[in-house]
Coordinates of C-alpha atoms in Angstrom, one line a residue:
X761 CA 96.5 98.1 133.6
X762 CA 99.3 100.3 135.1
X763 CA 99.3 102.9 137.7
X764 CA 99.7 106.4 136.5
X765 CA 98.5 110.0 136.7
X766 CA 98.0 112.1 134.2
X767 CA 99.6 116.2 134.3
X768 CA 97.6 118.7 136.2
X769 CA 96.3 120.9 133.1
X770 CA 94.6 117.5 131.7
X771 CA 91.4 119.3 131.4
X772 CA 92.8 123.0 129.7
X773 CA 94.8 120.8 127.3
X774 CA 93.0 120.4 124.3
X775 CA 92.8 117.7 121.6
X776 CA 94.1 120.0 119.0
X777 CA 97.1 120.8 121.6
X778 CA 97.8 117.8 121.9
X779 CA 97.8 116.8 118.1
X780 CA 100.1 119.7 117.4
X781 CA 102.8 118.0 119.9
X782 CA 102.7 115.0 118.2
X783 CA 102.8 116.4 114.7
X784 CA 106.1 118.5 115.7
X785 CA 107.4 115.2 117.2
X786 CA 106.8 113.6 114.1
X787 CA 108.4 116.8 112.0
X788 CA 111.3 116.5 114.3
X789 CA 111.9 112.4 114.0
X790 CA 111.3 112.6 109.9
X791 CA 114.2 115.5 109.5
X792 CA 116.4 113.3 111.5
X793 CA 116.7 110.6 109.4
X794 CA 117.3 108.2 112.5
X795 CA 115.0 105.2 112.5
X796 CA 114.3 104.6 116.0
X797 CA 114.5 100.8 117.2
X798 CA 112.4 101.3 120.5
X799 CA 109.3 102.8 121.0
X800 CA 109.8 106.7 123.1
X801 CA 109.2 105.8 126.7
X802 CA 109.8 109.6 127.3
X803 CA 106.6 111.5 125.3
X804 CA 105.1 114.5 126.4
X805 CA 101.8 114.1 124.5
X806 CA 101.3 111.7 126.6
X807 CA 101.2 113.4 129.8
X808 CA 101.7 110.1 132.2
X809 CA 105.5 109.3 130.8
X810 CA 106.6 112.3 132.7
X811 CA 106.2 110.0 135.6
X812 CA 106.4 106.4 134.4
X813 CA 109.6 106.8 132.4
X814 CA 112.6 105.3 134.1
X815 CA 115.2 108.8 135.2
X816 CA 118.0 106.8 136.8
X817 CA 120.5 104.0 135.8
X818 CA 119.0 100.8 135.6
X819 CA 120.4 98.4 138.7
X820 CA 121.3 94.7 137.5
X821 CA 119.9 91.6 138.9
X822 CA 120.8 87.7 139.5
X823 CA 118.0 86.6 137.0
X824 CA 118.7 83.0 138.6
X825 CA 117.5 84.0 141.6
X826 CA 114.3 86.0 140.5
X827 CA 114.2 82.2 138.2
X828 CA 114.3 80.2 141.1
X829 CA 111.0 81.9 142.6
X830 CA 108.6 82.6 139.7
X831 CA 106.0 80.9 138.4
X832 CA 106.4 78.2 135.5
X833 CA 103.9 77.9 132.7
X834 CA 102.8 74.2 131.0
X835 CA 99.6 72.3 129.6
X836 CA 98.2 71.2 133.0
X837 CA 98.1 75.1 134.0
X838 CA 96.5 76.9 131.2
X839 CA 92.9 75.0 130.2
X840 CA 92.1 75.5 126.4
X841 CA 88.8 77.2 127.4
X842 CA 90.2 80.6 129.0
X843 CA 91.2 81.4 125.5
X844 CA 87.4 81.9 124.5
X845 CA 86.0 84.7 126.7
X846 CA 82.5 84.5 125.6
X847 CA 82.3 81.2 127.4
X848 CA 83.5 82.7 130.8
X849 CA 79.7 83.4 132.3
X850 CA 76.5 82.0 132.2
X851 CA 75.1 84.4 129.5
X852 CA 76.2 85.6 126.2
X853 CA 78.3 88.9 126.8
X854 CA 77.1 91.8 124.6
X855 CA 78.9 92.8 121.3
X856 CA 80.3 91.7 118.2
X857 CA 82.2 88.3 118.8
X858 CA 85.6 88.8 117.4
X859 CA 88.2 86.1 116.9
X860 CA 91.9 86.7 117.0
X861 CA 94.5 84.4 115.9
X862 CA 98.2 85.1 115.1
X863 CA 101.2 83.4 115.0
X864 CA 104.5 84.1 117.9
X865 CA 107.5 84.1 115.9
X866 CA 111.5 85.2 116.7
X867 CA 113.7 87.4 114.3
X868 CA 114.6 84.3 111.8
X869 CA 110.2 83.2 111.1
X870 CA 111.1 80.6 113.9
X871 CA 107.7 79.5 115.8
X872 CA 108.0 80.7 119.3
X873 CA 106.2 77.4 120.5
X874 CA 104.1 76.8 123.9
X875 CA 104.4 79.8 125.1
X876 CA 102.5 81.8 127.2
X877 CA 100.1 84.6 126.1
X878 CA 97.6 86.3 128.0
X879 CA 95.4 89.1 126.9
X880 CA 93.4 92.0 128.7
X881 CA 90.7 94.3 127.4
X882 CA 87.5 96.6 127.9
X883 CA 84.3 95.6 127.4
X884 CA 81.9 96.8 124.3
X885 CA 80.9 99.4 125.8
X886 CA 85.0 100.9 126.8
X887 CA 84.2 100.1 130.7
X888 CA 86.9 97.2 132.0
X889 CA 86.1 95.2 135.5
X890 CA 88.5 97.2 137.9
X891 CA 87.6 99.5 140.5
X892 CA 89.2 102.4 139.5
X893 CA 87.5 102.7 135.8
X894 CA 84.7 104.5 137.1
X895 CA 83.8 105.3 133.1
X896 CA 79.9 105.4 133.2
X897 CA 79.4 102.7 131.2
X898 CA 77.7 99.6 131.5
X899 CA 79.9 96.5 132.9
X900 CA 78.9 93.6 131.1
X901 CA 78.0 90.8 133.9
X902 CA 78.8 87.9 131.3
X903 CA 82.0 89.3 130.1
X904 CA 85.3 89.6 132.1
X905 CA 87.9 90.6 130.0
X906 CA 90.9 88.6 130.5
X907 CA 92.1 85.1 128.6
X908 CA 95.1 83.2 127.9
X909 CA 96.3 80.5 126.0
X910 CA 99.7 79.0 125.1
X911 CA 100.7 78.7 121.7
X912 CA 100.4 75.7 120.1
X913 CA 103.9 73.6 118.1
X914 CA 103.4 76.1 115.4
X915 CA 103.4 79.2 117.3
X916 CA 99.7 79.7 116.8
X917 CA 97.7 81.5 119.2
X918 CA 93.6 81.8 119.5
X919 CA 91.6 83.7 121.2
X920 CA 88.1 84.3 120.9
X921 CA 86.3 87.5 122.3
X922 CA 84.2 90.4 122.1
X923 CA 85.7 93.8 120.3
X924 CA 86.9 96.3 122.8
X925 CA 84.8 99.8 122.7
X926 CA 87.0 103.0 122.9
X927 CA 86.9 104.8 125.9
X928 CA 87.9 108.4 127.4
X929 CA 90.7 109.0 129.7
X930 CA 92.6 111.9 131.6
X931 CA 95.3 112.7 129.7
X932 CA 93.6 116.0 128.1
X933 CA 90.0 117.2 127.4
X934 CA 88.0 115.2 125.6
X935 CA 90.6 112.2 124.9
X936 CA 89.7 108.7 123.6
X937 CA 91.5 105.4 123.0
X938 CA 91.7 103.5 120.4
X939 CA 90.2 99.8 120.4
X940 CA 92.6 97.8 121.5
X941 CA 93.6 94.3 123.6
X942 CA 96.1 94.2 126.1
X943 CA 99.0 91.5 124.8
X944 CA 101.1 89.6 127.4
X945 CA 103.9 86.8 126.2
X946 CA 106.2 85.1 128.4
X947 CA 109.5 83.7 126.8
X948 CA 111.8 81.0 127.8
X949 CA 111.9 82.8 131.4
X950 CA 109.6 84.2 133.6
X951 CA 112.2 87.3 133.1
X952 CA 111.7 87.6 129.4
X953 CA 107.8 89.2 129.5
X954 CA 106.8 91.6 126.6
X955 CA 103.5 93.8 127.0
X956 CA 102.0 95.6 123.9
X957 CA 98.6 96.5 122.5
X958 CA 96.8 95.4 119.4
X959 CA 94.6 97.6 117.7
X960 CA 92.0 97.0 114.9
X961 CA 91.9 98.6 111.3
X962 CA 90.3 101.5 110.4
X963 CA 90.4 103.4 114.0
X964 CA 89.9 107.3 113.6
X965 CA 91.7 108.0 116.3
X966 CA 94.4 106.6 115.4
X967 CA 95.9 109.9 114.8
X968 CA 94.7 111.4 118.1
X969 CA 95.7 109.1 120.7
X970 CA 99.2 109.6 122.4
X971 CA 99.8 106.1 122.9
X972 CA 99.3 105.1 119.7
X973 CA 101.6 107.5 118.3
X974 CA 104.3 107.4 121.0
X975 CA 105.9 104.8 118.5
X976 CA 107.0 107.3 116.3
X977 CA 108.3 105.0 113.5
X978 CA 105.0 104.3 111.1
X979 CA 105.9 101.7 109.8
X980 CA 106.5 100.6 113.5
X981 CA 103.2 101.8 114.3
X982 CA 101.3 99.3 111.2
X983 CA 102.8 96.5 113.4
X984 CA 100.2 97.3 116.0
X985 CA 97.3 97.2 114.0
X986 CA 95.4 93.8 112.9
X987 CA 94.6 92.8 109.8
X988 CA 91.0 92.0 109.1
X989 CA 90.8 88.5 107.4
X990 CA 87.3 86.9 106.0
X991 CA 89.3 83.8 106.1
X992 CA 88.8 83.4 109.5
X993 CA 85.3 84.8 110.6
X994 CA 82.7 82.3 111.3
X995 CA 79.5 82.2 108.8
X996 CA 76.7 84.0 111.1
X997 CA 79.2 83.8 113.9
X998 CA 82.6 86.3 114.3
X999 CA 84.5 88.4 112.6
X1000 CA 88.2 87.1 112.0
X1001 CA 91.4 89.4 112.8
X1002 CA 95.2 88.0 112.3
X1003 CA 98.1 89.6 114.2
X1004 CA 101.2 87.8 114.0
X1005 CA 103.9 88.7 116.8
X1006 CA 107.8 89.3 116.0
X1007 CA 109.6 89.0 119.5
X1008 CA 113.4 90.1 117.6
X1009 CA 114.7 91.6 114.4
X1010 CA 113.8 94.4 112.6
X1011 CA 110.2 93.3 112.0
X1012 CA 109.3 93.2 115.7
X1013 CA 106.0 94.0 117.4
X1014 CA 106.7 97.1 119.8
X1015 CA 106.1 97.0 123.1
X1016 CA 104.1 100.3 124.4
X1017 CA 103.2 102.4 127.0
X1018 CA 100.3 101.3 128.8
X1019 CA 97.1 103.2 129.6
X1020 CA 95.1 102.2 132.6
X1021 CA 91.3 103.2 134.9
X1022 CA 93.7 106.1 137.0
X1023 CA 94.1 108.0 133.6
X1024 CA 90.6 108.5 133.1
X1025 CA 88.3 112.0 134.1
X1026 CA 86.2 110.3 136.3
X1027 CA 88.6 108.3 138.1

């Protein structure tokens, strides 16, 4: 989660305000006949870009020095059990266990291989372990949130978890997010990091949520969204969900603007 605060008429802006925004955006980007290559880090239905968005030229820096300090990434430093965070307590954490799987490819279907990928995400109930989500609902004792996992020679990852409950935030009265898990990968440099969200089929609010639609290009936006596969849930066990990754080309995974605790009403 990210810093961020959301535009002082949060509570007189309604849903059906902000839906109207997004469906003139959407007007405006179909009649242009541009397809846009990068998700809009500039979107006023979401209220927080105002202030996240970069307004000044970007200032260059010697990657071989930021190199020389960060952290490196191998098998000794990643153990194969923070990928299952339903093991991470000494009880069961509550909700329906949900196991993701998906494989890290570049632009050409190479396999991006041992890599790392880290994943963050609210509990069942929409409440995540930080002290500014002061959402009133239950934390989960047995459930923290977080995993990670490298990718295996085939560019596999796994993780296995508990679905994500939507949640409200600030941006405007009576907003709520999508399910959704928090996607970190790191490339061949500590420099190369790309953070995006995955999101689960069938969401109805889809449509509503700012975030979500701040990727304007829908076909873009289907990239986000998991594809439920029987194939891989476990018999009285989990459901499965695959979502491959795309780091280059024109079939790439976005990267998106992230919500965090500071955007919600009670925070």
């Amino acid at each position: 989660m990210t810093s961020a605060v959301p535009s002082d008429d949060s509570t007189s802006t309604t849903q059906a305000d902000i839906t109207a925004e997004i469906e003139e955006i959407e007007a405006a980007y179909q009649r242009s006949g541009v397809e846009e290559t990068q998700p809009r880090r500039d979107y006023p239905p979401y209220r927080s870009t105002a202030l996240r968005h970069p307004t000044k030229d970007l200032h260059h820096a010697d990657p071989e020095t930021i190199e020389r300090w960060a952290p490196c990434f191998g098998t000794r430093d990643v153990d194969p059990l923070e990928a299952d965070l339903t093991i991470q307590s000494t009880g069961e954490p509550i909700g329906e266990r949900t196991v993701v799987i998906g494989r890290v490819v570049d632009g050409e279907g190479r396999p991006v291989r041992h890599q790392l990928v880290e994943i963050w995400q609210a509990n069942a109930g929409g409440r995540y372990i930080h002290k500014r989500d002061q959402h009133p609902a239950p934390l989960d004792p047995n459930f923290t949130g977080v995993g990670r996992c490298l990718t295996d020679s085939d560019g596999v990852y796994r993780f296995q978890t508990i679905k994500p409950g939507p949640y409200p935030w600030r941006n405007h009265h009576n907003a709520w997010r999508p399910a959704h898990i928090h996607f970190s990968l790191f490339g061949t440099d500590f420099t190369q990091r790309m953070v995006t969200q995955m999101y689960f089929p069938g969401d109805p609010l889809f449509a509503l949520d700012p975030i979500y639609q701040s990727v304007t290009d829908a076909k873009a936006r289907e990239r986000l969204v998991a594809t439920y596969d029987h194939g891989l849930t476990s018999h009285e066990w989990a459901l499965g969900y695959r979502w491959d990754i795309v780091l280059t080309g024109s079939s790439r995974t976005y990267m998106e603007p992230e919500d965090d605790a500071s955007d919600r009403g009670d925070a």
